[in-house]
Amino acid sequence: MGAKRSLGQNFLQNTGIVEKIISFADLSPDERVLEIGPGRGILTGALERHCFHVLAVEKDDQLFERLAGMFEKSDRVTIIHGDILECELGDFIRPGIKIVANLPYNIASKLIMNLTDHARDIASAVLMVQAEVASRICAHAGQKDYSALSVLVSSVFEPEPGFIVGPEHFIPKPKVNSQVIKLVSKGVSIPQEDVGTFRKVVFAAFNQRRKMLKNSLQCLEGMDRESVHELLGIQGIDPAKRPQDLSPQDYLGLSRVYRRYNIS
């Protein structure tokens, strides 16, 4: 069964890498795991042996049929046919669940963004993504790879870089390295009333990452040069700083002031 480029499929084939992922996930026999994009089931089978129950969500019609057949007699694996980006994540996530997945490249960033909405209920997420995406997720303020994704993820998770996985471990071989990362929940979530504004401010800043904040934030609705200076002043932030200089907490504070500014 060939991989479909349109679905970003690269099937992991090395059982040694699978065991390293399982070890990194630190699973217990009584834990429930959500797997996204199980593909040919190599990771699913290992998860079945190491945890209480695996819920695996697969979009590809043919792979779903294959997986359903493989685990038909298992009471520890449930295969769901669906597009995880169109599903209601809350239907699959229960407090304390762990996520373990080799994510299709073309959905990784968007899916991880969606996971931040459920961070309080996710114990941890061990994910294989493109190495470049992993670097952005795990970067800290002031570092070259620090991005909007870094801010949004690290506001609710503690990202931990894991090991690099080369192209030779997949079918077909991707053109880039992959990396396994772990996102450990901080046990907090951004209040619902803050989420939209928080993301709006972060994306506005990083949309022009080379500019100073006094310039980049002027694209926010209702903001001009004077109001941006006032906004930054309230938070004690130097207007000459650039987007990569601010921590997630800086952005959260800034977004709350901006929301109040707009309401008033």
Short mmCIF file of N, CA and C in Angstrom, two decimals, residues 7-8 36 84-85 89 101-117 125 127-138 145 147-154 156-157 179 181 183 199 203:
data_model
loop_
_atom_site.label_atom_id
_atom_site.label_comp_id
_atom_site.label_asym_id
_atom_site.label_seq_id
_atom_site.Cartn_x
_atom_site.Cartn_y
_atom_site.Cartn_z
N LEU A 7 -1.51 13.39 1.61
CA LEU A 7 -1.79 13.25 3.04
C LEU A 7 -0.52 13.36 3.88
N GLY A 8 0.58 13.70 3.23
CA GLY A 8 1.84 13.86 3.97
C GLY A 8 2.34 12.58 4.60
N ILE A 36 -2.43 9.60 16.51
CA ILE A 36 -2.96 10.33 15.36
C ILE A 36 -2.18 9.93 14.12
N ILE A 84 -8.50 14.15 11.74
CA ILE A 84 -8.32 14.71 13.08
C ILE A 84 -8.50 16.23 13.10
N LEU A 85 -8.23 16.89 11.98
CA LEU A 85 -8.38 18.34 11.93
C LEU A 85 -9.84 18.76 11.83
N LEU A 89 -11.68 17.51 18.93
CA LEU A 89 -10.64 16.87 19.73
C LEU A 89 -11.11 16.49 21.12
N ALA A 101 2.45 9.95 18.56
CA ALA A 101 2.13 9.93 17.13
C ALA A 101 3.32 10.30 16.25
N ASN A 102 3.36 9.65 15.10
CA ASN A 102 4.23 10.06 13.99
C ASN A 102 3.32 10.90 13.10
N LEU A 103 3.37 12.21 13.25
CA LEU A 103 2.41 13.08 12.60
C LEU A 103 2.71 13.26 11.11
N PRO A 104 1.68 13.21 10.27
CA PRO A 104 1.88 13.60 8.87
C PRO A 104 2.43 15.01 8.81
N TYR A 105 3.46 15.22 7.99
CA TYR A 105 4.12 16.52 7.95
C TYR A 105 3.15 17.68 7.68
N ASN A 106 2.17 17.44 6.82
CA ASN A 106 1.35 18.56 6.38
C ASN A 106 0.28 19.00 7.37
N ILE A 107 0.14 18.31 8.50
CA ILE A 107 -0.84 18.75 9.50
C ILE A 107 -0.21 19.06 10.85
N ALA A 108 1.09 18.82 10.99
CA ALA A 108 1.73 18.88 12.30
C ALA A 108 1.53 20.21 13.03
N SER A 109 1.87 21.31 12.38
CA SER A 109 1.80 22.61 13.06
C SER A 109 0.37 22.96 13.45
N LYS A 110 -0.57 22.76 12.54
CA LYS A 110 -1.97 23.08 12.82
C LYS A 110 -2.52 22.20 13.94
N LEU A 111 -2.19 20.92 13.90
CA LEU A 111 -2.69 20.02 14.93
C LEU A 111 -2.13 20.39 16.30
N ILE A 112 -0.84 20.66 16.36
CA ILE A 112 -0.22 21.03 17.64
C ILE A 112 -0.84 22.31 18.18
N MET A 113 -1.15 23.24 17.30
CA MET A 113 -1.88 24.45 17.72
C MET A 113 -3.21 24.06 18.36
N ASN A 114 -3.92 23.13 17.74
CA ASN A 114 -5.20 22.69 18.28
C ASN A 114 -5.05 22.01 19.64
N LEU A 115 -3.95 21.29 19.81
CA LEU A 115 -3.71 20.61 21.08
C LEU A 115 -3.55 21.60 22.24
N THR A 116 -3.07 22.80 21.94
CA THR A 116 -2.89 23.78 23.02
C THR A 116 -4.22 24.14 23.69
N ASP A 117 -5.32 23.98 22.97
CA ASP A 117 -6.64 24.26 23.56
C ASP A 117 -7.04 23.22 24.59
N ALA A 125 2.50 14.81 25.26
CA ALA A 125 2.37 14.43 23.85
C ALA A 125 3.77 14.17 23.30
N LEU A 127 5.62 13.41 19.96
CA LEU A 127 5.26 13.58 18.56
C LEU A 127 6.50 13.57 17.67
N MET A 128 6.40 12.91 16.54
CA MET A 128 7.46 12.98 15.54
C MET A 128 7.03 13.97 14.46
N VAL A 129 7.87 14.97 14.25
CA VAL A 129 7.57 16.04 13.29
C VAL A 129 8.84 16.34 12.49
N GLN A 130 8.72 17.19 11.49
CA GLN A 130 9.92 17.64 10.77
C GLN A 130 10.88 18.30 11.76
N ALA A 131 12.16 18.07 11.58
CA ALA A 131 13.15 18.63 12.51
C ALA A 131 13.05 20.15 12.58
N GLU A 132 12.75 20.78 11.45
CA GLU A 132 12.62 22.24 11.43
C GLU A 132 11.47 22.70 12.31
N VAL A 133 10.35 21.99 12.26
CA VAL A 133 9.20 22.32 13.10
C VAL A 133 9.54 22.09 14.57
N ALA A 134 10.25 20.99 14.85
CA ALA A 134 10.66 20.70 16.22
C ALA A 134 11.52 21.82 16.80
N SER A 135 12.42 22.35 15.98
CA SER A 135 13.29 23.44 16.44
C SER A 135 12.48 24.67 16.80
N ARG A 136 11.46 24.97 16.00
CA ARG A 136 10.61 26.13 16.28
C ARG A 136 9.78 25.93 17.54
N ILE A 137 9.29 24.73 17.73
CA ILE A 137 8.46 24.45 18.91
C ILE A 137 9.29 24.55 20.19
N CYS A 138 10.51 24.06 20.14
CA CYS A 138 11.34 23.97 21.35
C CYS A 138 12.20 25.20 21.61
N ASP A 145 15.26 30.43 16.23
CA ASP A 145 14.08 29.71 15.76
C ASP A 145 12.80 30.07 16.52
N SER A 147 9.45 31.48 17.48
CA SER A 147 8.41 31.87 16.54
C SER A 147 7.06 31.96 17.24
N ALA A 148 6.03 32.29 16.46
CA ALA A 148 4.67 32.31 17.00
C ALA A 148 4.31 30.94 17.56
N LEU A 149 4.70 29.87 16.86
CA LEU A 149 4.41 28.52 17.33
C LEU A 149 5.10 28.25 18.66
N SER A 150 6.34 28.72 18.82
CA SER A 150 7.07 28.56 20.08
C SER A 150 6.28 29.19 21.23
N VAL A 151 5.80 30.40 21.01
CA VAL A 151 5.07 31.14 22.05
C VAL A 151 3.78 30.41 22.43
N LEU A 152 3.00 30.04 21.44
CA LEU A 152 1.69 29.45 21.70
C LEU A 152 1.82 28.08 22.38
N VAL A 153 2.79 27.28 21.94
CA VAL A 153 2.97 25.97 22.54
C VAL A 153 3.53 26.08 23.95
N SER A 154 4.57 26.88 24.14
CA SER A 154 5.22 26.94 25.46
C SER A 154 4.42 27.72 26.49
N VAL A 156 1.51 26.75 27.35
CA VAL A 156 0.74 25.73 28.07
C VAL A 156 1.47 24.38 28.19
N PHE A 157 2.53 24.20 27.42
CA PHE A 157 3.33 22.98 27.48
C PHE A 157 4.78 23.32 27.78
N GLN A 179 12.20 14.72 13.88
CA GLN A 179 12.64 14.74 15.27
C GLN A 179 11.47 14.40 16.17
N ILE A 181 9.72 14.90 19.71
CA ILE A 181 9.70 15.88 20.80
C ILE A 181 8.65 15.45 21.82
N LEU A 183 5.90 17.15 24.62
CA LEU A 183 5.23 18.31 25.18
C LEU A 183 4.60 17.88 26.49
N ARG A 199 -3.67 34.91 20.50
CA ARG A 199 -3.16 34.45 19.21
C ARG A 199 -3.05 35.60 18.21
N PHE A 203 0.52 36.48 16.47
CA PHE A 203 0.68 36.38 15.02
C PHE A 203 0.97 37.75 14.40
#
